[in-house]
PDB file of C-alpha atoms in Angstrom:
ATOM      1  CA  MET A 707     -64.099-184.289   3.719  1.00  0.00           C
ATOM      2  CA  ALA A 708     -60.802-186.164   3.967  1.00  0.00           C
ATOM      3  CA  TYR A 709     -58.378-186.587   1.108  1.00  0.00           C
ATOM      4  CA  VAL A 710     -57.910-189.999  -0.519  1.00  0.00           C
ATOM      5  CA  ILE A 711     -54.993-191.283  -2.581  1.00  0.00           C
ATOM      6  CA  ASP A 712     -55.986-192.730  -5.943  1.00  0.00           C
ATOM      7  CA  ASP A 713     -54.351-195.507  -7.961  1.00  0.00           C
ATOM      8  CA  SER A 714     -51.963-193.119  -9.715  1.00  0.00           C
ATOM      9  CA  CYS A 715     -49.816-193.140  -6.529  1.00  0.00           C
ATOM     10  CA  ILE A 716     -46.237-194.237  -7.241  1.00  0.00           C
ATOM     11  CA  ASN A 717     -45.465-194.908  -3.556  1.00  0.00           C
ATOM     12  CA  CYS A 718     -42.693-192.282  -3.491  1.00  0.00           C
ATOM     13  CA  GLY A 719     -43.445-190.952  -0.011  1.00  0.00           C
ATOM     14  CA  ALA A 720     -43.431-187.247  -0.884  1.00  0.00           C
ATOM     15  CA  CYS A 721     -46.788-186.804   0.856  1.00  0.00           C
ATOM     16  CA  LEU A 722     -45.706-188.456   4.125  1.00  0.00           C
ATOM     17  CA  GLU A 723     -43.428-185.653   5.281  1.00  0.00           C
ATOM     18  CA  GLU A 724     -45.913-182.927   4.348  1.00  0.00           C
ATOM     19  CA  CYS A 725     -48.852-184.221   6.416  1.00  0.00           C
ATOM     20  CA  PRO A 726     -49.010-182.139   9.626  1.00  0.00           C
ATOM     21  CA  VAL A 727     -51.095-184.751  11.467  1.00  0.00           C
ATOM     22  CA  GLU A 728     -49.280-187.882  10.230  1.00  0.00           C
ATOM     23  CA  ALA A 729     -52.467-189.277   8.667  1.00  0.00           C
ATOM     24  CA  ILE A 730     -50.631-190.979   5.783  1.00  0.00           C
ATOM     25  CA  THR A 731     -49.089-194.437   5.882  1.00  0.00           C
ATOM     26  CA  ALA A 732     -47.259-196.478   3.265  1.00  0.00           C
ATOM     27  CA  GLY A 733     -49.287-199.321   1.838  1.00  0.00           C
ATOM     28  CA  ASP A 734     -48.092-202.220  -0.290  1.00  0.00           C
ATOM     29  CA  GLU A 735     -48.944-200.586  -3.620  1.00  0.00           C
ATOM     30  CA  LYS A 736     -49.836-197.011  -2.671  1.00  0.00           C
ATOM     31  CA  HIS A 737     -49.945-194.698   0.321  1.00  0.00           C
ATOM     32  CA  VAL A 738     -53.143-194.497   2.374  1.00  0.00           C
ATOM     33  CA  ILE A 739     -54.758-191.584   4.218  1.00  0.00           C
ATOM     34  CA  ASP A 740     -56.574-192.206   7.506  1.00  0.00           C
ATOM     35  CA  ALA A 741     -59.866-190.374   6.943  1.00  0.00           C
ATOM     36  CA  ASP A 742     -60.438-189.941  10.679  1.00  0.00           C
ATOM     37  CA  ALA A 743     -57.070-188.232  11.168  1.00  0.00           C
ATOM     38  CA  CYS A 744     -57.037-186.145   7.961  1.00  0.00           C
ATOM     39  CA  ILE A 745     -57.722-182.435   8.549  1.00  0.00           C
ATOM     40  CA  ASP A 746     -58.362-181.699   4.854  1.00  0.00           C
ATOM     41  CA  CYS A 747     -55.448-179.261   4.552  1.00  0.00           C
ATOM     42  CA  GLY A 748     -54.264-180.388   1.114  1.00  0.00           C
ATOM     43  CA  ALA A 749     -50.565-180.394   1.978  1.00  0.00           C
ATOM     44  CA  CYS A 750     -50.228-183.910   0.581  1.00  0.00           C
ATOM     45  CA  ALA A 751     -51.770-182.895  -2.730  1.00  0.00           C
ATOM     46  CA  GLY A 752     -49.323-180.040  -3.090  1.00  0.00           C
ATOM     47  CA  ALA A 753     -46.343-182.331  -2.512  1.00  0.00           C
ATOM     48  CA  CYS A 754     -47.365-185.188  -4.778  1.00  0.00           C
ATOM     49  CA  PRO A 755     -45.561-185.362  -8.144  1.00  0.00           C
ATOM     50  CA  VAL A 756     -48.413-187.334  -9.774  1.00  0.00           C
ATOM     51  CA  ASP A 757     -51.438-185.598  -8.179  1.00  0.00           C
ATOM     52  CA  ALA A 758     -52.620-188.807  -6.476  1.00  0.00           C
ATOM     53  CA  PRO A 759     -54.240-187.230  -3.387  1.00  0.00           C
ATOM     54  CA  LYS A 760     -57.741-186.017  -4.186  1.00  0.00           C
ATOM     55  CA  GLU A 761     -60.477-184.449  -2.117  1.00  0.00           C
ATOM     56  CA  GLY A 762     -62.751-187.295  -1.087  1.00  0.00           C
TER      57      GLY A 762
END
C-alpha cells in the first residue's frame, strides 16, 4: 500500500529528494504522494523531520 503524507507536513521538501520514483509533489499546504507511482519503499518517511509520511 502506498504511503500518504498527513497534516503534520511542514512543506519542507526533505522527502522530495529521497523518493526514487519521484512520486512526491509539493502541494499548497503539504506535499502529496501519487499512490499509483509510490513503490512503498519508505524512503520519504526516513527523511521527514516530522514523521508526516505514513503507510496508507
